[in-house]
Tab-separated table of C-alpha atoms in Angstrom:
chain	number	residue	atom	x	y	z
A	43	MET	CA	-24.982	-8.474	20.233
A	44	SER	CA	-26.166	-6.872	17.020
A	45	ALA	CA	-25.159	-8.117	13.583
A	46	ALA	CA	-22.834	-5.122	13.211
A	47	SER	CA	-21.131	-5.931	16.516
A	48	TYR	CA	-20.591	-9.519	15.438
A	49	ALA	CA	-19.124	-8.318	12.131
A	50	VAL	CA	-16.689	-5.957	13.892
A	51	SER	CA	-15.720	-8.684	16.365
A	52	ASP	CA	-15.029	-11.130	13.528
A	53	MET	CA	-12.910	-8.553	11.712
A	54	LEU	CA	-10.829	-7.889	14.825
A	55	VAL	CA	-10.225	-11.618	15.345
A	56	LEU	CA	-9.035	-12.021	11.740
A	57	ALA	CA	-6.900	-8.872	11.998
A	58	LYS	CA	-5.235	-10.318	15.095
A	59	ARG	CA	-4.590	-13.548	13.169
A	60	THR	CA	-2.827	-11.544	10.449
A	61	LEU	CA	-0.570	-9.797	12.959
A	62	LEU	CA	0.217	-13.054	14.758
A	63	ARG	CA	1.192	-14.650	11.459
A	64	VAL	CA	3.743	-11.930	10.822
A	65	ARG	CA	5.151	-12.387	14.319
A	66	ARG	CA	5.522	-16.111	13.689
A	67	GLN	CA	6.936	-15.563	10.189
A	68	PRO	CA	9.243	-12.564	10.684
A	69	ASP	CA	10.607	-12.942	7.149
A	70	LEU	CA	7.359	-11.294	5.974
A	71	LEU	CA	8.598	-8.100	7.599
A	72	VAL	CA	11.349	-7.815	4.964
A	73	GLY	CA	8.889	-6.075	2.633
A	74	TYR	CA	7.973	-3.615	5.391
A	75	THR	CA	11.478	-2.823	6.601
A	76	ILE	CA	14.573	-3.859	4.667
A	77	GLN	CA	13.224	-3.335	1.144
A	78	PRO	CA	12.059	0.298	1.635
A	79	ILE	CA	15.295	1.116	3.479
A	80	MET	CA	17.276	-0.272	0.538
A	81	PHE	CA	15.311	1.965	-1.829
A	82	VAL	CA	16.165	5.002	0.290
A	83	LEU	CA	19.861	4.155	0.393
A	84	LEU	CA	20.105	3.277	-3.315
A	85	PHE	CA	18.265	6.289	-4.690
A	86	LEU	CA	19.682	8.794	-2.223
A	87	TYR	CA	23.329	7.754	-2.216
A	88	VAL	CA	23.728	6.044	-5.605
A	89	PHE	CA	21.393	7.983	-7.925
A	90	GLY	CA	20.751	11.111	-5.865
A	91	GLY	CA	23.877	12.918	-7.022
A	92	ALA	CA	22.741	12.673	-10.637
A	93	ILE	CA	19.174	13.867	-10.043
A	94	ASP	CA	18.565	17.608	-9.756
A	95	VAL	CA	15.333	18.875	-8.219
A	96	PRO	CA	15.074	22.679	-8.505
A	97	GLY	CA	14.323	24.353	-5.180
A	98	LEU	CA	14.337	21.152	-3.142
A	99	ASP	CA	16.939	18.828	-1.645
A	100	TYR	CA	16.673	15.400	-3.233
A	101	VAL	CA	16.172	13.690	0.133
A	102	ASP	CA	13.058	15.841	0.740
A	103	PHE	CA	11.848	15.023	-2.775
A	104	LEU	CA	12.564	11.292	-2.429
A	105	ILE	CA	11.262	10.286	1.016
A	106	PRO	CA	7.556	11.099	0.401
A	107	GLY	CA	7.702	9.146	-2.872
A	108	ILE	CA	9.257	6.072	-1.297
A	109	ILE	CA	6.827	6.155	1.624
A	110	VAL	CA	3.849	6.310	-0.749
A	111	GLN	CA	5.287	3.365	-2.680
A	112	SER	CA	5.791	1.441	0.574
A	113	MET	CA	2.195	2.071	1.657
A	114	ILE	CA	0.911	0.913	-1.719
A	115	PHE	CA	2.785	-2.375	-1.499
A	116	GLY	CA	1.936	-2.926	2.165
A	117	GLY	CA	-0.993	-5.170	1.227
A	118	PHE	CA	1.157	-7.901	-0.285
A	119	VAL	CA	0.797	-9.920	2.947
A	120	THR	CA	-2.965	-9.958	2.391
A	121	ALA	CA	-2.527	-11.237	-1.168
A	122	LEU	CA	-0.196	-14.003	-0.030
A	123	GLY	CA	-2.354	-14.923	2.959
A	124	LEU	CA	-5.661	-15.106	1.098
A	125	SER	CA	-4.162	-17.092	-1.749
A	126	ASP	CA	-2.552	-19.485	0.733
A	127	ASP	CA	-5.809	-19.908	2.677
A	128	LEU	CA	-7.684	-20.724	-0.533
A	129	LYS	CA	-5.037	-23.188	-1.641
A	130	LYS	CA	-4.994	-25.017	1.712
A	131	GLY	CA	-8.773	-25.102	2.107
A	132	LEU	CA	-8.849	-22.913	5.217
A	133	ILE	CA	-11.527	-20.723	3.633
A	134	ASP	CA	-13.844	-23.761	3.702
A	135	ARG	CA	-13.355	-23.999	7.457
A	136	PHE	CA	-14.193	-20.322	7.869
A	137	ARG	CA	-17.335	-20.851	5.811
A	138	SER	CA	-18.541	-23.477	8.288
A	139	LEU	CA	-18.212	-21.091	11.241
A	140	PRO	CA	-20.983	-18.741	12.469
A	141	MET	CA	-19.168	-15.614	11.328
A	142	TRP	CA	-19.622	-12.713	8.943
A	143	GLY	CA	-18.203	-14.029	5.668
A	144	PRO	CA	-16.446	-10.877	4.344
A	145	ALA	CA	-14.589	-10.562	7.681
A	146	VAL	CA	-12.028	-13.002	6.249
A	147	VAL	CA	-10.992	-10.319	3.759
A	148	ALA	CA	-11.811	-7.175	5.744
A	149	GLY	CA	-10.052	-8.479	8.856
A	150	ARG	CA	-6.837	-9.115	6.955
A	151	ILE	CA	-6.922	-5.610	5.547
A	152	LEU	CA	-7.480	-4.173	9.017
A	153	GLY	CA	-4.345	-6.042	10.071
A	154	ASP	CA	-2.502	-4.397	7.176
A	155	VAL	CA	-3.322	-0.986	8.644
A	156	GLY	CA	-1.519	-1.956	11.842
A	157	LEU	CA	1.513	-3.126	9.885
A	158	ASN	CA	1.486	0.076	7.835
A	159	VAL	CA	1.686	2.124	11.045
A	160	VAL	CA	4.847	0.210	11.973
A	161	GLN	CA	6.221	0.757	8.486
A	162	LEU	CA	5.532	4.499	8.652
A	163	VAL	CA	7.470	4.821	11.901
A	164	ILE	CA	10.434	2.962	10.400
A	165	MET	CA	10.405	4.944	7.144
A	166	PHE	CA	10.182	8.343	8.816
A	167	THR	CA	12.978	7.366	11.196
A	168	VAL	CA	15.222	6.295	8.312
A	169	GLY	CA	14.304	9.405	6.320
A	170	ILE	CA	15.106	11.769	9.178
A	171	ALA	CA	18.405	9.964	9.776
A	172	ALA	CA	19.198	10.486	6.062
A	173	GLY	CA	18.451	14.211	6.283
A	174	PHE	CA	14.732	14.499	5.546
A	175	ARG	CA	12.960	17.323	7.380
A	176	PHE	CA	9.310	18.348	7.591
A	177	SER	CA	8.651	21.897	6.381
A	178	THR	CA	4.926	22.239	7.098
A	179	SER	CA	2.624	22.647	10.098
A	180	ALA	CA	1.576	19.882	12.482
A	181	PRO	CA	-2.011	19.689	11.063
A	182	GLU	CA	-0.645	19.271	7.524
A	183	ILE	CA	1.761	16.549	8.666
A	184	ALA	CA	-1.088	14.786	10.484
A	185	LEU	CA	-3.253	14.977	7.352
A	186	GLY	CA	-0.366	13.570	5.333
A	187	ILE	CA	-0.087	10.587	7.688
A	188	VAL	CA	-3.844	10.009	7.434
A	189	LEU	CA	-3.552	10.135	3.642
A	190	LEU	CA	-0.731	7.571	3.627
A	191	LEU	CA	-2.637	5.146	5.852
A	192	PHE	CA	-5.763	5.617	3.730
A	193	LEU	CA	-3.842	4.855	0.543
A	194	GLY	CA	-2.345	1.773	2.186
A	195	TYR	CA	-5.852	0.653	3.148
A	196	ALA	CA	-7.141	1.255	-0.380
A	197	PHE	CA	-4.385	-0.742	-2.065
A	198	SER	CA	-4.774	-3.578	0.423
A	199	TRP	CA	-8.126	-4.185	-1.270
A	200	VAL	CA	-6.306	-4.337	-4.612
A	201	PHE	CA	-3.953	-6.974	-3.240
A	202	ALA	CA	-6.874	-8.822	-1.654
A	203	PHE	CA	-8.523	-9.146	-5.048
A	204	ILE	CA	-5.251	-10.288	-6.597
A	205	GLY	CA	-4.846	-12.902	-3.869
A	206	LEU	CA	-8.350	-14.208	-4.436
A	207	VAL	CA	-7.976	-14.585	-8.208
A	208	ALA	CA	-4.394	-15.911	-8.295
A	209	SER	CA	-3.790	-19.637	-8.525
A	210	SER	CA	-1.066	-19.656	-5.861
A	211	PRO	CA	0.696	-17.346	-3.367
A	212	GLU	CA	3.665	-17.113	-5.743
A	213	ALA	CA	1.388	-16.025	-8.592
A	214	ALA	CA	-0.330	-13.473	-6.333
A	215	ASN	CA	3.014	-11.945	-5.423
A	216	ALA	CA	4.120	-11.860	-9.067
A	217	TYR	CA	0.863	-10.312	-10.309
A	218	GLY	CA	0.874	-7.584	-7.678
A	219	PHE	CA	4.430	-6.443	-8.256
A	220	THR	CA	4.287	-6.842	-12.043
A	221	ILE	CA	1.160	-4.687	-12.331
A	222	LEU	CA	1.868	-1.996	-9.736
A	223	PHE	CA	5.663	-1.729	-9.670
A	224	PRO	CA	6.085	-0.105	-13.126
A	225	LEU	CA	3.286	2.368	-12.370
A	226	THR	CA	5.076	3.655	-9.281
A	227	PHE	CA	8.215	4.330	-11.306
A	228	VAL	CA	6.421	6.096	-14.159
A	229	SER	CA	5.324	8.819	-11.765
A	230	SER	CA	6.859	11.684	-9.815
A	231	ALA	CA	7.945	9.354	-6.992
A	232	PHE	CA	11.672	9.261	-7.807
A	233	VAL	CA	12.358	11.884	-10.484
A	234	PRO	CA	10.570	15.028	-11.682
A	235	VAL	CA	8.120	14.273	-14.482
A	236	ALA	CA	9.677	17.066	-16.562
A	237	THR	CA	12.892	15.019	-16.899
A	238	MET	CA	11.095	12.117	-18.598
A	239	PRO	CA	10.790	11.751	-22.398
A	240	SER	CA	8.094	13.966	-23.864
A	241	TRP	CA	6.008	10.972	-25.001
A	242	LEU	CA	5.984	9.573	-21.462
A	243	GLN	CA	5.185	12.775	-19.575
A	244	PRO	CA	1.402	12.810	-20.286
A	245	PHE	CA	1.057	9.315	-18.806
A	246	ALA	CA	3.180	10.227	-15.770
A	247	ASP	CA	1.255	13.473	-15.213
A	248	ASN	CA	-2.083	11.625	-15.213
A	249	ASN	CA	-0.835	8.618	-13.277
A	250	PRO	CA	-2.750	8.354	-9.937
A	251	PHE	CA	0.553	7.699	-8.176
A	252	THR	CA	1.818	11.117	-9.263
A	253	ALA	CA	-1.146	12.800	-7.563
A	254	MET	CA	-0.604	10.705	-4.427
A	255	VAL	CA	3.120	11.452	-4.228
A	256	ASN	CA	2.659	15.161	-4.979
A	257	ALA	CA	-0.013	15.330	-2.268
A	258	ALA	CA	2.358	13.757	0.263
A	259	ARG	CA	5.119	16.202	-0.712
A	260	ALA	CA	2.760	19.164	-0.381
A	261	LEU	CA	1.690	18.057	3.108
A	262	PHE	CA	5.202	17.190	4.338
A	263	VAL	CA	7.628	19.600	2.643
A	264	GLY	CA	5.351	22.377	1.387
A	265	THR	CA	5.558	21.949	-2.381
A	266	PRO	CA	2.617	23.488	-4.324
A	267	ALA	CA	-0.506	21.540	-3.376
A	268	GLU	CA	-2.711	22.568	-6.322
A	269	ASN	CA	-5.508	19.947	-6.293
A	270	TYR	CA	-3.266	16.955	-5.534
A	271	VAL	CA	-4.534	16.352	-1.985
A	272	TRP	CA	-8.154	16.104	-3.088
A	273	LEU	CA	-7.169	13.972	-6.062
A	274	ALA	CA	-5.195	11.592	-3.848
A	275	PHE	CA	-8.096	11.130	-1.423
A	276	GLY	CA	-10.462	10.774	-4.378
A	277	TRP	CA	-8.342	8.086	-6.025
A	278	GLY	CA	-8.063	6.273	-2.702
A	279	ALA	CA	-11.836	6.316	-2.240
A	280	LEU	CA	-12.472	5.136	-5.801
A	281	ILE	CA	-9.944	2.299	-5.495
A	282	THR	CA	-11.451	1.246	-2.155
A	283	VAL	CA	-15.016	1.129	-3.479
A	284	VAL	CA	-14.127	-0.707	-6.678
A	285	PHE	CA	-11.741	-3.292	-5.264
A	286	ALA	CA	-13.621	-3.856	-2.004
A	287	SER	CA	-16.679	-4.728	-4.088
A	288	LEU	CA	-14.636	-6.962	-6.394
A	289	SER	CA	-12.860	-8.669	-3.479
A	290	ILE	CA	-16.053	-9.440	-1.580
A	291	TRP	CA	-17.712	-10.677	-4.786
A	292	ARG	CA	-14.717	-12.882	-5.564
A	293	TYR	CA	-14.612	-14.215	-2.001
A	294	ARG	CA	-18.279	-15.212	-2.174
A	295	GLN	CA	-17.624	-16.872	-5.515
A	296	ALA	CA	-14.737	-18.822	-3.985
A	297	VAL	CA	-16.661	-20.063	-0.943
A	298	ALA	CA	-19.704	-20.966	-3.048
A	299	ARG	CA	-17.760	-23.564	-5.058
């Protein structure tokens, strides 16, 4: 086998380990299932009546935003897992094995992609049950799904880096949600940017999450695309390159101690 084949094989083994861990600890699925469903129910049925979106039903405005948020936070299992492995010394055992070192991180993130597929199915099912309907062509919907999975993959690298620098799984979880959670709300995910205070609108307009959510809406319900789709893919690529490099560097630092 070539070095590349060994690397892919190692990644697949670690991805399988990630999926098996979730099966053995089903409480981890709360973040992939119950929490996003609660967001849908709360915003749609509690706040939805007070939020007016010109030319669009609120459910069609809301569902793409919540799904983008769910994809972004899908990597929290990677943060918890890597931090836990470092704390328990399991990374030292991996270091002693004849395997491609970065597979420990890359394999976990590959497992996240599988979990994100499950989450997408659940979220679209809940959205359709709540009244959400696609208004675009099949190729646009397919591109939107690819975009969502790509964004989930990109932010898994962010969570991987957080997990590698945090002192404990609890700290990793707190850092991830404290840093990213406010950014998702100061965007077009839940309310139109035009309804925000004038001093906050420039930040929301230039927030990467706004581009990502607007791209998903354009591909799923046909809102004006402008340059949001390209921006969303561009942000995803930039985040992947930066945080994949940082995560692999941090992992090598950790195993070299």
